Coordinates of C-alpha atoms in Angstrom, one line a residue:
X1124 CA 0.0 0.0 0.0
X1125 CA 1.5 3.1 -1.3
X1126 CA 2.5 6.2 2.0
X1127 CA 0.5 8.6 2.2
X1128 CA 1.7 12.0 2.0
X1129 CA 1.1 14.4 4.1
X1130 CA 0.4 18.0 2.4
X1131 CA 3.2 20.4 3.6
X1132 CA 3.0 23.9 5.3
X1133 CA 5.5 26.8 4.8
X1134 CA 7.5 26.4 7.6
X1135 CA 8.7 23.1 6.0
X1136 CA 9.4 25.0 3.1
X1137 CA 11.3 27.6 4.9
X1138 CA 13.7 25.5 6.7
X1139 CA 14.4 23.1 3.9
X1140 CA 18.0 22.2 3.4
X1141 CA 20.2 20.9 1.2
X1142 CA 21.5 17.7 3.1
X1143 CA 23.8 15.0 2.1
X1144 CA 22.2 12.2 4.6
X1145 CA 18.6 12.9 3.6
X1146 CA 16.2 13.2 0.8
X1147 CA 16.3 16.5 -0.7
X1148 CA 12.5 16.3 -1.7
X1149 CA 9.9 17.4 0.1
X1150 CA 6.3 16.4 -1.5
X1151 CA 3.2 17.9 -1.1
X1152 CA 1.0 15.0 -2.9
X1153 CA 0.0 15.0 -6.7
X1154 CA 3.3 14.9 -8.1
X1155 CA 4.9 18.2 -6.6
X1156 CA 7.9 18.7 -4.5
X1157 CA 10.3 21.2 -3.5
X1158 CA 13.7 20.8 -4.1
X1159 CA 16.9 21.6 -2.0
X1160 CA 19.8 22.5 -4.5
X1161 CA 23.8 22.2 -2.8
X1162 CA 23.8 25.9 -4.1
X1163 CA 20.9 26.9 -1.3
X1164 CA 18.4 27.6 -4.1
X1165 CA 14.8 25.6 -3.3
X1166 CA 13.1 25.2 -6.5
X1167 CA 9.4 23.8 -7.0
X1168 CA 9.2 20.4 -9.2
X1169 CA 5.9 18.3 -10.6
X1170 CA 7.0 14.5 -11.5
X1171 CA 4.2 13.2 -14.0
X1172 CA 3.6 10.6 -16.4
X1173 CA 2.5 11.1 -19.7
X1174 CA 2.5 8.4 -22.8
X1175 CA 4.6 6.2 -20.1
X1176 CA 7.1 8.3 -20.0
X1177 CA 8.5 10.7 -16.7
X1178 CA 9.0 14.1 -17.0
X1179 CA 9.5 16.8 -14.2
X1180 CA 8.3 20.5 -14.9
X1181 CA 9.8 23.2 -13.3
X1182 CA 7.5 25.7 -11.6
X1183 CA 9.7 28.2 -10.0
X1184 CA 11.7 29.0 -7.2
X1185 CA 10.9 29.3 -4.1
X1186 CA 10.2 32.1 -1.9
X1187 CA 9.2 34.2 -4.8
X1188 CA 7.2 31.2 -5.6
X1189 CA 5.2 30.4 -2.7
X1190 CA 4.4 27.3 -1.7
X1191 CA 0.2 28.4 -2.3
X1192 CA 1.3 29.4 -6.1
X1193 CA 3.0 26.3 -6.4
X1194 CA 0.3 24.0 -6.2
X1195 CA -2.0 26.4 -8.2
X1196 CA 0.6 25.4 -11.0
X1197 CA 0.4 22.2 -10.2
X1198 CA -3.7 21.8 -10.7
X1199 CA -2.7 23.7 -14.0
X1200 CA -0.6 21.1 -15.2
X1201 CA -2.3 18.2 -14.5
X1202 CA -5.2 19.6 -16.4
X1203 CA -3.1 19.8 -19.2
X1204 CA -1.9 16.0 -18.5
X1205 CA -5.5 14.9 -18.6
X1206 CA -6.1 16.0 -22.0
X1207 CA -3.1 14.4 -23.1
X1208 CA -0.8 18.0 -23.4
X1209 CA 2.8 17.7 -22.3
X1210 CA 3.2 21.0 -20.2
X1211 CA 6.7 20.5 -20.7
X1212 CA 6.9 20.9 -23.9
X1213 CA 4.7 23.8 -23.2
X1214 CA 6.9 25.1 -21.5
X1215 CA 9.9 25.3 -24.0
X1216 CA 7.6 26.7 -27.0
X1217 CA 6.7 29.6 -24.7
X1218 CA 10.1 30.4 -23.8
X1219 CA 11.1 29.8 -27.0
X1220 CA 8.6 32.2 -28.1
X1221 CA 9.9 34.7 -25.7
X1222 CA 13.4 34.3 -27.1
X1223 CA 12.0 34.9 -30.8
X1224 CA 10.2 38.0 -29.7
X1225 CA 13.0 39.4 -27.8
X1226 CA 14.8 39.1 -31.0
X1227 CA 11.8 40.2 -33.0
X1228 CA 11.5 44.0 -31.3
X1229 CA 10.3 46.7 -33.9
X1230 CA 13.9 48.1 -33.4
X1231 CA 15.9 45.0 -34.4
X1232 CA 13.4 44.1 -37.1
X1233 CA 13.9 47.6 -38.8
X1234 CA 17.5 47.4 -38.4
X1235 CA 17.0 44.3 -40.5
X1236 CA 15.0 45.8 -42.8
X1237 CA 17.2 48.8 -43.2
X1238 CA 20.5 46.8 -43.9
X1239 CA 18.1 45.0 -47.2
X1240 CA 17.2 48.0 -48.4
X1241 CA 20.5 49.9 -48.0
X1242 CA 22.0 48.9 -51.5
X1243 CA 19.4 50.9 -53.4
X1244 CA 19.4 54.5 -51.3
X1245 CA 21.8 56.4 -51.5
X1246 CA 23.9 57.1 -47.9
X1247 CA 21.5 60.8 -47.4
X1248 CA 18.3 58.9 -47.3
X1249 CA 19.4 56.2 -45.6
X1250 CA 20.5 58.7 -42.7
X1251 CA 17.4 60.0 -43.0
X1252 CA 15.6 57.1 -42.2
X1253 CA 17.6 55.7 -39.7
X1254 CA 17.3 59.2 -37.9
X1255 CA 13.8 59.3 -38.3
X1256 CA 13.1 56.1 -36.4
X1257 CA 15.7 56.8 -34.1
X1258 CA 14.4 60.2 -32.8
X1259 CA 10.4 59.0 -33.3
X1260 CA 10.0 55.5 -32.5
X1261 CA 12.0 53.6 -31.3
X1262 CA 11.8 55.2 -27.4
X1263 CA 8.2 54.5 -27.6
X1264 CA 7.9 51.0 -29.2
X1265 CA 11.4 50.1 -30.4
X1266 CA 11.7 47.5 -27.5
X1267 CA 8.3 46.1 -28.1
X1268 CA 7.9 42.5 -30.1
X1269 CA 7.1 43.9 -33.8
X1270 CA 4.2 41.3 -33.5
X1271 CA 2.5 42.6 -30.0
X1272 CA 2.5 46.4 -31.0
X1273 CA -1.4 47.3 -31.7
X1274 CA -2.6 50.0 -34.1
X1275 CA -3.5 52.5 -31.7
X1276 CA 0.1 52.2 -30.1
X1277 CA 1.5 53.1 -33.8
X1278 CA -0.8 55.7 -33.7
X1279 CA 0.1 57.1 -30.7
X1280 CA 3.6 57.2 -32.6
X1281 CA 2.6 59.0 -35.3
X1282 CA -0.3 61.2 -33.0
X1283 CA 2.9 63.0 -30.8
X1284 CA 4.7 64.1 -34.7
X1285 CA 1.3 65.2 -36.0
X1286 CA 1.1 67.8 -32.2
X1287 CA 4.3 69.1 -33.2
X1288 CA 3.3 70.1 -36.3
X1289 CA 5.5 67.8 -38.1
X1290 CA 3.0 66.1 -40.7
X1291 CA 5.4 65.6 -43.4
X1292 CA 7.7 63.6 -41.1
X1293 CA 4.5 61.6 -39.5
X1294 CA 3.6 60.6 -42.9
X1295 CA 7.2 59.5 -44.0
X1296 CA 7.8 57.5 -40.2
X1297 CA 4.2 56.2 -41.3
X1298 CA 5.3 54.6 -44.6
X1299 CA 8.8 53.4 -43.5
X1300 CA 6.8 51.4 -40.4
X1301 CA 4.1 50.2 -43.3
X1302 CA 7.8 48.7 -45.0
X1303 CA 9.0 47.5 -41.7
X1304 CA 5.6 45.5 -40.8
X1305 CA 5.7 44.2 -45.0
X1306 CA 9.3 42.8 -44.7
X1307 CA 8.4 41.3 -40.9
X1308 CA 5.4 39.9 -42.4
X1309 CA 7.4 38.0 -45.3
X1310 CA 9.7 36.8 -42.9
X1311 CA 7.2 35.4 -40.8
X1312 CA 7.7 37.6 -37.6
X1313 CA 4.5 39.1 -37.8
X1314 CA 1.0 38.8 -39.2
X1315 CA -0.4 42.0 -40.2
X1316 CA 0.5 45.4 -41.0
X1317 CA -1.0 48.1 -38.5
X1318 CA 0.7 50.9 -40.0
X1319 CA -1.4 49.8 -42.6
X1320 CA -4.8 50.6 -41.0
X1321 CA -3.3 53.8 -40.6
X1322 CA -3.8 55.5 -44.0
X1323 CA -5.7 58.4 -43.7
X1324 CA -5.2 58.5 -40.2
X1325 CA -3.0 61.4 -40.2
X1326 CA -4.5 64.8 -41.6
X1327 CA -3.5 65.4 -45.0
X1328 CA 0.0 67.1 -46.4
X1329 CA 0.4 70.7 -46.8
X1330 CA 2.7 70.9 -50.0
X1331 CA 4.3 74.2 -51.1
X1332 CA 6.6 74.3 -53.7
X1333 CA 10.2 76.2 -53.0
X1334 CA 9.9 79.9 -52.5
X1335 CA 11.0 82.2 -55.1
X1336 CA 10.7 86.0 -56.4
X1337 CA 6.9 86.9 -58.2
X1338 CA 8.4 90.5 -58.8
X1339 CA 11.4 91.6 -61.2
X1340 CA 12.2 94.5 -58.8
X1341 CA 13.3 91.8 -56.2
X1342 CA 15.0 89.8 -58.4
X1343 CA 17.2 92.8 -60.0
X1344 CA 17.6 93.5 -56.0
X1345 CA 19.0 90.7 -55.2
X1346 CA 21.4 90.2 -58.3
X1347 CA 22.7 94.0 -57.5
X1348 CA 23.1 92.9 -54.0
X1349 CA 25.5 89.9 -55.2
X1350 CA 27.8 92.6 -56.5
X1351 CA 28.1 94.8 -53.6
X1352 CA 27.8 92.0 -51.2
X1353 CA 31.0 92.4 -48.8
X1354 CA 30.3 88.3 -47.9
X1355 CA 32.8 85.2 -49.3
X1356 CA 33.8 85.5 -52.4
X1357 CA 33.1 81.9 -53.2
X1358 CA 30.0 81.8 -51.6
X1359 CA 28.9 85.0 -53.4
X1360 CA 29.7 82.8 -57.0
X1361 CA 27.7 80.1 -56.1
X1362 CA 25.1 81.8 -55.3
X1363 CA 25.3 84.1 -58.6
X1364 CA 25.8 80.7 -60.6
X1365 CA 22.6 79.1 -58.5
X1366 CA 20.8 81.9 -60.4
X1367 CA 22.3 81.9 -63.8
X1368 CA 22.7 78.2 -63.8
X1369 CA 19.5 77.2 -62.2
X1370 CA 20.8 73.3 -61.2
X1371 CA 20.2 71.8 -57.9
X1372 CA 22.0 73.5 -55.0
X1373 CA 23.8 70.1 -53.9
X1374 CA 25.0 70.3 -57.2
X1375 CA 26.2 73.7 -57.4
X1376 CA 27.9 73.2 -54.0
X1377 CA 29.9 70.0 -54.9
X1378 CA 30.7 71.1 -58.5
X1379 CA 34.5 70.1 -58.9
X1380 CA 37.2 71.4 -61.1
X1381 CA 37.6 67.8 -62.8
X1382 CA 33.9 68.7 -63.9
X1383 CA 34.4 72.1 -65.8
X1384 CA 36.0 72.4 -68.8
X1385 CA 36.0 76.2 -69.3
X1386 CA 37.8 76.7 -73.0
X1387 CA 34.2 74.6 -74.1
X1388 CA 32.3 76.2 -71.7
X1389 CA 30.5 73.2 -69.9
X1390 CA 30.1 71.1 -66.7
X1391 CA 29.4 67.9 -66.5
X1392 CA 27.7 66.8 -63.9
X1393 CA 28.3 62.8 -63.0
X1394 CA 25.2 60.5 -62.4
X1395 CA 26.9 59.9 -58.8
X1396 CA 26.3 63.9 -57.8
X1397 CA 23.0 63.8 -59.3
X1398 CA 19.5 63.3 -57.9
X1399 CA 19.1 59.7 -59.2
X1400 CA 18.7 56.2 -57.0
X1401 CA 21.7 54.6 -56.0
X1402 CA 20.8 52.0 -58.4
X1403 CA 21.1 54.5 -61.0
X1404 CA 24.2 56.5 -59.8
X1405 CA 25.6 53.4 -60.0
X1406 CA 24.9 52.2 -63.6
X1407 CA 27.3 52.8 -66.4
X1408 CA 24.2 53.0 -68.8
X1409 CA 23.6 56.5 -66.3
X1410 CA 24.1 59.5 -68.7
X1411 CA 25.7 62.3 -67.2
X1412 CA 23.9 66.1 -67.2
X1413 CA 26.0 68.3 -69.0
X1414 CA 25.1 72.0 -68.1
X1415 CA 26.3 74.4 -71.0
X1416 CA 27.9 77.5 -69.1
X1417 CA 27.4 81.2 -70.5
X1418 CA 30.0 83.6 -71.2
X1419 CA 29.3 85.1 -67.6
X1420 CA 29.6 81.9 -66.0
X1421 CA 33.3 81.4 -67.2
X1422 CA 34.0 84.8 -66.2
X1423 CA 32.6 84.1 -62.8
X1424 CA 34.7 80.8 -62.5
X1425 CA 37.8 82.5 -63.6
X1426 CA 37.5 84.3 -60.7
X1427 CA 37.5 81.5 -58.3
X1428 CA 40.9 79.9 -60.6
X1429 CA 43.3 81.6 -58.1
X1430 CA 41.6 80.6 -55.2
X1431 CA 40.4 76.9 -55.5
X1432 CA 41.8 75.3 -59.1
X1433 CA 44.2 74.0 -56.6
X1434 CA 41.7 71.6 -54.7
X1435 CA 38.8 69.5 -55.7
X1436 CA 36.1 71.6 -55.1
X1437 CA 35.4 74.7 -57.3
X1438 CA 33.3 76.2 -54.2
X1439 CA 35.8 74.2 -51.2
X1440 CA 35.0 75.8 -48.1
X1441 CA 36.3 78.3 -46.2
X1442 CA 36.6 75.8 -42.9
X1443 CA 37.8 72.6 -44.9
X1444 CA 39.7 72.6 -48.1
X1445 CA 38.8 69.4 -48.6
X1446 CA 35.4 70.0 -48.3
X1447 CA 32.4 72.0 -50.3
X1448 CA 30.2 74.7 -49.7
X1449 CA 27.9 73.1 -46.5
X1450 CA 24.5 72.7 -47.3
X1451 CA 22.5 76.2 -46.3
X1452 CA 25.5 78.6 -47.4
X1453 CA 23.9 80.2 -50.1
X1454 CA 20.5 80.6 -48.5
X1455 CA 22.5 82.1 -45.4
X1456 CA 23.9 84.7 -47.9
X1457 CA 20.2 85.7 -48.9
X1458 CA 18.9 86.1 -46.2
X1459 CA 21.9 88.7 -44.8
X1460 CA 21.0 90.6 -48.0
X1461 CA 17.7 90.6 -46.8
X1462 CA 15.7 88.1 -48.7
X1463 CA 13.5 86.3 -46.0
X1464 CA 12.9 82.4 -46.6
X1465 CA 9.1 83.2 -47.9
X1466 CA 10.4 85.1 -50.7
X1467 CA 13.3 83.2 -52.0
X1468 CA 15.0 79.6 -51.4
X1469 CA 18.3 78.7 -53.5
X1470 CA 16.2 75.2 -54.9
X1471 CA 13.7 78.5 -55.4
X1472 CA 16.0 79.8 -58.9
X1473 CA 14.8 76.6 -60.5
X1474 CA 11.0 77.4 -60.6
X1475 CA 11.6 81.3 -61.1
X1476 CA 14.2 80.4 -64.3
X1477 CA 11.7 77.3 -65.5
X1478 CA 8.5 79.9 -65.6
X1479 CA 10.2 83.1 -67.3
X1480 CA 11.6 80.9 -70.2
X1481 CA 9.1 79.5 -70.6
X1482 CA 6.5 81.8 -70.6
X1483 CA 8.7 85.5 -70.8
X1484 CA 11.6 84.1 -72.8
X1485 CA 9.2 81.6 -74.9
X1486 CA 11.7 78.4 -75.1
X1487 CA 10.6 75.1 -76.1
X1488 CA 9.7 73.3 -72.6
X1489 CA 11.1 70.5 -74.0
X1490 CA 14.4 72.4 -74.1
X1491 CA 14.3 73.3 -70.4
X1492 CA 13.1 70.2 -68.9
X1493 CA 16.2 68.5 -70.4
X1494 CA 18.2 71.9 -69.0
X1495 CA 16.7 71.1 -65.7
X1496 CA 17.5 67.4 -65.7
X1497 CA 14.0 66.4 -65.1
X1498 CA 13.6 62.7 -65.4
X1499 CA 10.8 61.9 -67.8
X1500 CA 8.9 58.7 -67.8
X1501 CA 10.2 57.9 -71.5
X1502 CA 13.7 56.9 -71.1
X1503 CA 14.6 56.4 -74.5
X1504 CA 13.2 60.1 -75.5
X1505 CA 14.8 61.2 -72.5
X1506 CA 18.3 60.3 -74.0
X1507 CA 17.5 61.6 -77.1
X1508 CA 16.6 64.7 -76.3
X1509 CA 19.4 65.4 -74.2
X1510 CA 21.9 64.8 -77.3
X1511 CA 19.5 67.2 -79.4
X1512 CA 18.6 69.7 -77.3
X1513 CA 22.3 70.7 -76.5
X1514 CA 22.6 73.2 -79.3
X1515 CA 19.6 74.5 -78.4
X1516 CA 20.4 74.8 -74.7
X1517 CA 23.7 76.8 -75.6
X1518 CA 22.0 79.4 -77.1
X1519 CA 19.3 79.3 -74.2
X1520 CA 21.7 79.5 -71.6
X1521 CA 23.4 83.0 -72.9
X1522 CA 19.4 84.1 -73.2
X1523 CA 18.7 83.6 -70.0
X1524 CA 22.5 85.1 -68.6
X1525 CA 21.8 88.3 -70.7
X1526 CA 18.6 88.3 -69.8
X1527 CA 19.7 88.6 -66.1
X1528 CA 22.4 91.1 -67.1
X1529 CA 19.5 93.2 -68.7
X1530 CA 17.1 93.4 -65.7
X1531 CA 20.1 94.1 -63.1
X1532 CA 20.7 97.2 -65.7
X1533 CA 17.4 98.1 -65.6
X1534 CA 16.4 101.3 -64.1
X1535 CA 12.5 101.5 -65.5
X1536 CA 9.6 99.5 -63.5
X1537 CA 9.6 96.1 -64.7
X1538 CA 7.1 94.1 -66.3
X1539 CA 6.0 91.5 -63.6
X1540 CA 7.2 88.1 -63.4
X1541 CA 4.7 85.3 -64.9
X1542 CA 4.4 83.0 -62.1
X1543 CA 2.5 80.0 -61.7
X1544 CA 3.6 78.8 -58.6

């Protein structure tokens, strides 16, 4: 006949020892004992049977398990062994789920993501983005399992950008998360997409293109101010050549030398310093954008000949030789002349140039797209219209240069500027 045993009470459990003479067990009926470890840890056991085999399940330590826990887990258990469920193996595929999330946070996931999609952005956006989610989300649900975050946690996210007035940045966070929860999804990390259910969520986009000069009088302001403007001579050219040359401002601040050739009077701008994807700054089938330079745009780089030629960059800074023009320089210079943001922006030139040639100057627009480097849908026209529109883009340049000369001369009110922005 088997012993009976006798259910035990905490003061048993307190003063259980490990002991070298004596069982180290101490049941309290239905399977469940408390252990005494050589190390003075106690830990709580259940010895079952299940498909005629033993197992023991570990349910804890004790004191931070008591002993009235203990036996609650045990009456768990068995519930499981009468419907034929090994809580064991339970057990493992819990903690083993545990391990997966903790490896599966929305931080680690993105940082996956990022690292796959890093080959095709170029090193500025994918500073952005890593920034973005750095500063936005990750100390609000970086550390969460991707899979557990909810929708309105997301939104929450994207809720605290919107009060700061930062929509354009909400909706940006919003679609990298929307990528995040699509490449966790296909890896099979997580099983829907709740930045998702978030379109529309967030109020719409206020878009405003770049601002620029609606009125000649400002314009012939600001060109007279560039020639009695006491500021750096180099960023004083750029700033002139932003105007006259009407390119991108990154790539009127990173021109190099290597790129002019002034006896045929053009630059040549390299796919890698142009606004293109990676994927395409990296392709040797990538034309480059040749820019054809006026007479007064040689004049103007002569100038700088004495000062840079010697370095890489034609505008190097004044801080670092080795370095260009940093990003805001020009627009810095404006607004010392007294040109507020509202009015004029250097990305502002390409707008105010685009509309008067078009529509003062009459040009083909065909001619100034391609001048603009404006990346049409049709590739193969896209090419062919650069190699015939170079001619023609010559001539337009010393147009629009004269044309610039002409209104700086001008003492008479000017006809307003067509604008359509």
């Amino acid at each position: 006949m088997a012993r009976r045993i006798l259910p035990l009470i905490d003061t048993q459990c307190r003063t259980h020892k490990h002991s070298t003479r004596t069982s180290n067990r101490l049941f309290d009926g239905g399977g469940l004992f408390l252990e005494a470890r050589e190390s003075g840890s106690r830990l709580w056991r259940l010895k079952f049977r299940l498909h005629g085999k033993e197992r023991i399940l570990a349910l804890g330590k004790y004191p931070e398990v008591p002993l009235s826990e203990a036996r609650k887990a045990r009456d768990k258990a068995k519930r499981l062994i009468s419907q034929g469920i090994d809580p064991v193996a339970q057990q493992r595929a819990a903690k083993d789920a545990r391990t997966v999330a903790a490896q599966n946070t929305f931080e680690l996931t993105s940082q996956r993501w990022m690292t796959k999609k890093a080959p095709s952005w170029t090193e500025k956006h994918a500073d952005k983005v890593r920034i973005r989610l750095r500063k936005h989300v990750y100390p609000y649900v970086g550390h969460r399992p991707i899979e557990d975050i909810t929708t309105p946690e997301l939104l929450s996210v994207l809720t605290r950008m919107e009060d700061r007035g930062i929509i354009d940045t909400a909706h940006r966070v919003r679609s990298y998360c929307e990528q995040i929860y699509a490449y966790a999804i296909s890896t099979g990390i997580a099983s829907r997409n709740v930045a998702s259910d978030l379109r529309g969520a967030l109020p719409e986009r206020t878009t405003s293109n770049y601002a620029t000069l609606k009125d000649p009088a400002d314009l012939r302001r600001l060109l007279k101010a560039c020639d009695t403007d006491t500021g750096e001579l180099r960023t004083i050219i750029a700033l002139r050549l932003s105007i006259m040359l009407f390119q991108r401002p990154g790539e009127i601040r990173a021109m190099e030398w290597e790129e002019v050739d002034l006896d045929k009077a053009l630059w040549t701008i390299p796919p890698a310093h142009m606004k293109l994807r990676k994927k395409q700054k990296e392709s040797n089938k990538t034309e480059p954008h040749t820019v054809p330079l006026p007479r007064q745009a040689v004049e103007l780089l002569m100038e700088l000949v004495p000062h840079t030629h010697g370095g890489r960059y034609v505008f190097g800074g004044t801080r670092k030789s080795k370095a260009p023009l940093s990003d805001g320089t020009i627009n810095k210079a404006m607004r010392r002349m007294g040109f507020g943001r509202d009015m004029i922006t250097a990305h502002g030139f390409r707008h105010l140039a685009s509309t008067e040639l078009n529509e003062t100057l009459q040009w083909h627009g065909d001619v100034i797209e391609s001048q603009l480097s404006h990346q049409g849908t049709d590739k193969i026209r896209g090419i062919y219209n650069k190699a015939k529109y170079l001619k023609q883009r010559v001539k337009m340049m010393q147009v629009w240069a004269d044309y610039l000369d002409d209104l700086k001369a001008s003492t008479g009110e000017a006809k307003p500027i067509s604008a359509q922005f």
